[in-house]
């Protein structure tokens, strides 16, 4: 996720950054600098554009983001005193939503969830940087390094299958020397964490004597 902001808004947006990171989003900030605009180095799933006002430079940022990636989700923040015409201009420039300051965090998160449903409908997301596993409904849970390795292997397989020998290889062990009790502990702990978080059911299934599979679509990014 990108937060494209003016220098004057950076300090004000500190609570917003903390809020988004608490929900498992990886945040990349891009600031206005010396009268120019520092654009993100790569297109991401969602960009929040807060330049102080929705009209003017913010509209140009929105246009450029949309040109980089037609599917990117864009949330444009307007000033409290901006007229409806300015917000409509921002939407016509390519923003998905345009909300005036101050934006309620729950409203902002609802917009993000709507965009995520459009971007990745019905797909579980393994965020490699944030180390989170996110459901299609956008619930997220932190996973540790070993859990991440297992889930990444499952996501990489076209059928989301992983044999015990493949899993041993991920952990740097020949299968004959691999302690399967360690694998069972990793899976058991992950299932318990998920159950205790009271999120939707974790579709991590056991293939007895063979390995594991993830019974719903999952992708790593």
Short mmCIF file of C-alpha atoms in Angstrom, two decimals:
data_model
loop_
_atom_site.label_atom_id
_atom_site.label_comp_id
_atom_site.label_asym_id
_atom_site.label_seq_id
_atom_site.Cartn_x
_atom_site.Cartn_y
_atom_site.Cartn_z
CA UNK A 1 0.00 0.00 0.00
CA UNK A 2 1.25 3.50 -0.87
CA UNK A 3 0.65 6.66 1.11
CA UNK A 4 1.34 9.59 -1.22
CA UNK A 5 1.43 12.73 0.92
CA UNK A 6 2.63 16.29 0.98
CA UNK A 7 5.35 17.26 3.45
CA UNK A 8 2.81 19.30 5.41
CA UNK A 9 0.60 16.21 5.90
CA UNK A 10 3.33 13.76 6.94
CA UNK A 11 3.24 14.50 10.66
CA UNK A 12 -0.56 14.58 10.70
CA UNK A 13 -0.66 11.15 9.07
CA UNK A 14 1.41 9.39 11.78
CA UNK A 15 -1.73 7.88 13.44
CA UNK A 16 -2.95 6.73 10.02
CA UNK A 17 0.32 4.89 9.36
CA UNK A 18 0.16 3.20 12.74
CA UNK A 19 -3.47 2.21 12.18
CA UNK A 20 -2.81 0.65 8.77
CA UNK A 21 0.26 -1.24 9.96
CA UNK A 22 -1.71 -2.59 12.93
CA UNK A 23 -4.06 -4.17 10.41
CA UNK A 24 -1.16 -5.90 8.65
CA UNK A 25 -0.73 -3.54 5.69
CA UNK A 26 2.76 -2.94 4.35
CA UNK A 27 3.02 0.82 3.92
CA UNK A 28 5.33 2.70 1.55
CA UNK A 29 5.35 6.49 1.92
CA UNK A 30 6.01 8.80 -1.02
CA UNK A 31 6.32 12.53 -0.34
CA UNK A 32 6.03 15.74 -2.24
CA UNK A 33 9.55 17.21 -2.39
CA UNK A 34 10.83 20.58 -3.62
CA UNK A 35 7.64 21.37 -5.45
CA UNK A 36 7.80 18.10 -7.37
CA UNK A 37 6.13 14.78 -6.71
CA UNK A 38 8.02 11.66 -5.70
CA UNK A 39 5.95 8.88 -7.18
CA UNK A 40 6.07 5.29 -5.89
CA UNK A 41 8.76 3.18 -7.51
CA UNK A 42 6.29 0.46 -8.44
CA UNK A 43 2.54 0.04 -8.70
CA UNK A 44 0.84 -1.44 -5.66
CA UNK A 45 -2.60 -2.68 -4.79
CA UNK A 46 -3.85 0.47 -3.08
CA UNK A 47 -2.71 4.09 -2.85
CA UNK A 48 -3.96 6.69 -0.38
CA UNK A 49 -3.37 10.20 -1.75
CA UNK A 50 -3.32 12.96 0.86
CA UNK A 51 -1.90 16.20 -0.52
CA UNK A 52 -4.00 18.46 1.70
CA UNK A 53 -6.58 19.06 -1.01
CA UNK A 54 -8.22 16.80 -3.57
CA UNK A 55 -7.93 19.35 -6.40
CA UNK A 56 -4.70 20.55 -8.00
CA UNK A 57 -1.54 18.41 -7.62
CA UNK A 58 -3.49 15.58 -6.01
CA UNK A 59 -5.50 15.06 -9.21
CA UNK A 60 -2.27 14.81 -11.19
CA UNK A 61 -0.95 12.19 -8.76
CA UNK A 62 -4.18 10.21 -9.19
CA UNK A 63 -3.91 10.40 -12.99
CA UNK A 64 -0.31 9.22 -12.94
CA UNK A 65 -1.03 6.34 -10.57
CA UNK A 66 -3.93 5.23 -12.75
CA UNK A 67 -1.68 5.40 -15.82
CA UNK A 68 0.91 3.15 -14.11
CA UNK A 69 -1.64 0.50 -13.12
CA UNK A 70 -5.24 0.49 -14.33
CA UNK A 71 -6.28 -1.90 -11.52
CA UNK A 72 -4.74 -0.01 -8.60
CA UNK A 73 -7.17 1.09 -5.89
CA UNK A 74 -6.96 4.81 -5.12
CA UNK A 75 -8.35 6.62 -2.05
CA UNK A 76 -8.18 10.41 -2.40
CA UNK A 77 -8.40 12.59 0.71
CA UNK A 78 -10.04 16.01 0.35
CA UNK A 79 -9.79 19.08 2.57
CA UNK A 80 -12.75 19.66 4.93
CA UNK A 81 -13.77 22.84 3.09
CA UNK A 82 -13.50 21.54 -0.47
CA UNK A 83 -16.66 21.68 -2.54
CA UNK A 84 -18.36 18.67 -4.07
CA UNK A 85 -17.08 19.73 -7.51
CA UNK A 86 -13.48 19.24 -6.34
CA UNK A 87 -14.24 15.79 -5.05
CA UNK A 88 -15.98 14.87 -8.31
CA UNK A 89 -12.91 16.13 -10.19
CA UNK A 90 -10.77 13.77 -8.12
CA UNK A 91 -13.07 10.85 -8.88
CA UNK A 92 -13.07 11.68 -12.59
CA UNK A 93 -9.25 11.79 -12.46
CA UNK A 94 -9.23 8.11 -11.49
CA UNK A 95 -9.83 7.86 -7.74
CA UNK A 96 -12.12 5.08 -6.52
CA UNK A 97 -13.21 7.07 -3.47
CA UNK A 98 -12.79 10.64 -2.31
CA UNK A 99 -13.40 11.36 1.39
CA UNK A 100 -12.95 14.71 3.21
CA UNK A 101 -10.73 15.07 6.27
CA UNK A 102 -10.90 13.99 8.99
CA UNK A 103 -11.46 10.46 7.74
CA UNK A 104 -12.83 8.01 10.28
CA UNK A 105 -10.51 4.97 10.43
CA UNK A 106 -13.41 2.51 10.20
CA UNK A 107 -14.71 4.23 7.06
CA UNK A 108 -11.23 4.20 5.54
CA UNK A 109 -10.80 0.51 6.30
CA UNK A 110 -14.19 -0.22 4.73
CA UNK A 111 -13.09 1.48 1.51
CA UNK A 112 -9.86 -0.56 1.58
CA UNK A 113 -11.82 -3.79 2.05
CA UNK A 114 -14.09 -2.93 -0.89
CA UNK A 115 -11.06 -2.35 -3.13
CA UNK A 116 -9.35 -5.55 -1.96
CA UNK A 117 -12.46 -7.57 -2.84
CA UNK A 118 -12.22 -6.16 -6.35
CA UNK A 119 -8.49 -6.77 -6.65
CA UNK A 120 -8.32 -10.31 -5.27
CA UNK A 121 -11.83 -11.79 -5.01
CA UNK A 122 -11.91 -15.07 -3.12
CA UNK A 123 -8.13 -15.38 -2.73
CA UNK A 124 -6.09 -15.79 0.45
CA UNK A 125 -3.07 -13.48 0.52
CA UNK A 126 0.31 -14.33 2.05
CA UNK A 127 2.12 -11.01 2.52
CA UNK A 128 5.82 -11.87 2.52
CA UNK A 129 7.00 -8.48 3.83
CA UNK A 130 4.39 -7.98 6.54
CA UNK A 131 4.44 -11.72 7.40
CA UNK A 132 0.68 -11.95 7.52
CA UNK A 133 -1.87 -14.38 6.16
CA UNK A 134 -4.97 -12.52 5.00
CA UNK A 135 -8.38 -14.06 4.29
CA UNK A 136 -10.53 -13.11 1.27
CA UNK A 137 -12.61 -10.98 3.67
CA UNK A 138 -9.38 -9.15 4.67
CA UNK A 139 -8.93 -10.56 8.18
CA UNK A 140 -5.21 -10.95 8.88
CA UNK A 141 -2.97 -12.88 11.26
CA UNK A 142 0.78 -12.60 11.82
CA UNK A 143 2.74 -15.78 11.05
CA UNK A 144 6.27 -16.68 12.09
CA UNK A 145 9.20 -17.61 9.83
CA UNK A 146 8.56 -21.37 9.79
CA UNK A 147 4.82 -20.95 9.22
CA UNK A 148 5.64 -18.49 6.42
CA UNK A 149 7.95 -21.04 4.76
CA UNK A 150 5.25 -23.71 4.77
CA UNK A 151 2.52 -21.38 3.48
CA UNK A 152 4.81 -19.97 0.79
CA UNK A 153 5.50 -23.49 -0.48
CA UNK A 154 1.77 -24.23 -0.61
CA UNK A 155 1.07 -20.96 -2.45
CA UNK A 156 3.80 -21.69 -5.02
CA UNK A 157 2.31 -25.05 -6.01
CA UNK A 158 -0.42 -24.79 -8.67
CA UNK A 159 -2.62 -27.20 -6.68
CA UNK A 160 -1.46 -25.81 -3.31
CA UNK A 161 -0.02 -29.20 -2.32
CA UNK A 162 3.23 -29.88 -0.45
CA UNK A 163 4.68 -33.33 0.19
CA UNK A 164 6.62 -34.00 3.35
CA UNK A 165 9.84 -34.34 1.33
CA UNK A 166 9.20 -30.93 -0.31
CA UNK A 167 8.62 -29.40 3.10
CA UNK A 168 11.82 -30.95 4.44
CA UNK A 169 13.69 -29.34 1.54
CA UNK A 170 12.28 -25.90 2.41
CA UNK A 171 13.68 -26.32 5.91
CA UNK A 172 17.07 -27.37 4.52
CA UNK A 173 16.90 -31.02 5.57
CA UNK A 174 17.08 -34.27 3.57
CA UNK A 175 13.79 -36.10 4.06
CA UNK A 176 15.54 -39.07 5.75
CA UNK A 177 16.89 -36.71 8.43
CA UNK A 178 13.74 -34.60 8.78
CA UNK A 179 11.99 -34.66 12.14
CA UNK A 180 8.32 -34.81 11.20
CA UNK A 181 7.34 -33.98 14.76
CA UNK A 182 8.68 -30.47 14.16
CA UNK A 183 6.41 -30.09 11.13
CA UNK A 184 3.41 -31.34 13.10
CA UNK A 185 4.16 -28.79 15.82
CA UNK A 186 4.35 -25.97 13.25
CA UNK A 187 1.00 -26.94 11.73
CA UNK A 188 -0.61 -27.48 15.12
CA UNK A 189 0.55 -24.09 16.39
CA UNK A 190 -0.66 -22.31 13.26
CA UNK A 191 -4.08 -23.95 13.49
CA UNK A 192 -4.31 -23.10 17.19
CA UNK A 193 -3.36 -19.45 16.60
CA UNK A 194 -5.96 -19.20 13.88
CA UNK A 195 -8.63 -20.86 16.02
CA UNK A 196 -7.88 -18.61 19.00
CA UNK A 197 -8.05 -15.50 16.83
CA UNK A 198 -11.69 -16.46 16.06
CA UNK A 199 -11.21 -15.77 12.36
CA UNK A 200 -12.72 -17.83 9.56
CA UNK A 201 -11.66 -21.48 9.33
CA UNK A 202 -8.10 -22.08 8.15
CA UNK A 203 -8.26 -24.30 5.02
CA UNK A 204 -4.98 -26.08 5.77
CA UNK A 205 -5.67 -29.77 5.32
CA UNK A 206 -3.63 -32.88 6.11
CA UNK A 207 -2.89 -35.50 3.47
CA UNK A 208 -2.21 -38.42 5.80
CA UNK A 209 1.15 -40.01 5.12
CA UNK A 210 1.86 -37.57 2.29
CA UNK A 211 1.85 -33.91 3.35
CA UNK A 212 -0.48 -30.92 3.42
CA UNK A 213 -2.61 -28.87 1.08
CA UNK A 214 -4.42 -25.52 1.18
CA UNK A 215 -7.96 -26.18 0.01
CA UNK A 216 -8.71 -22.60 -1.14
CA UNK A 217 -6.86 -20.31 -3.59
CA UNK A 218 -3.82 -18.66 -2.02
CA UNK A 219 -1.13 -16.41 -3.46
CA UNK A 220 2.07 -14.96 -2.05
CA UNK A 221 3.07 -11.37 -2.76
#
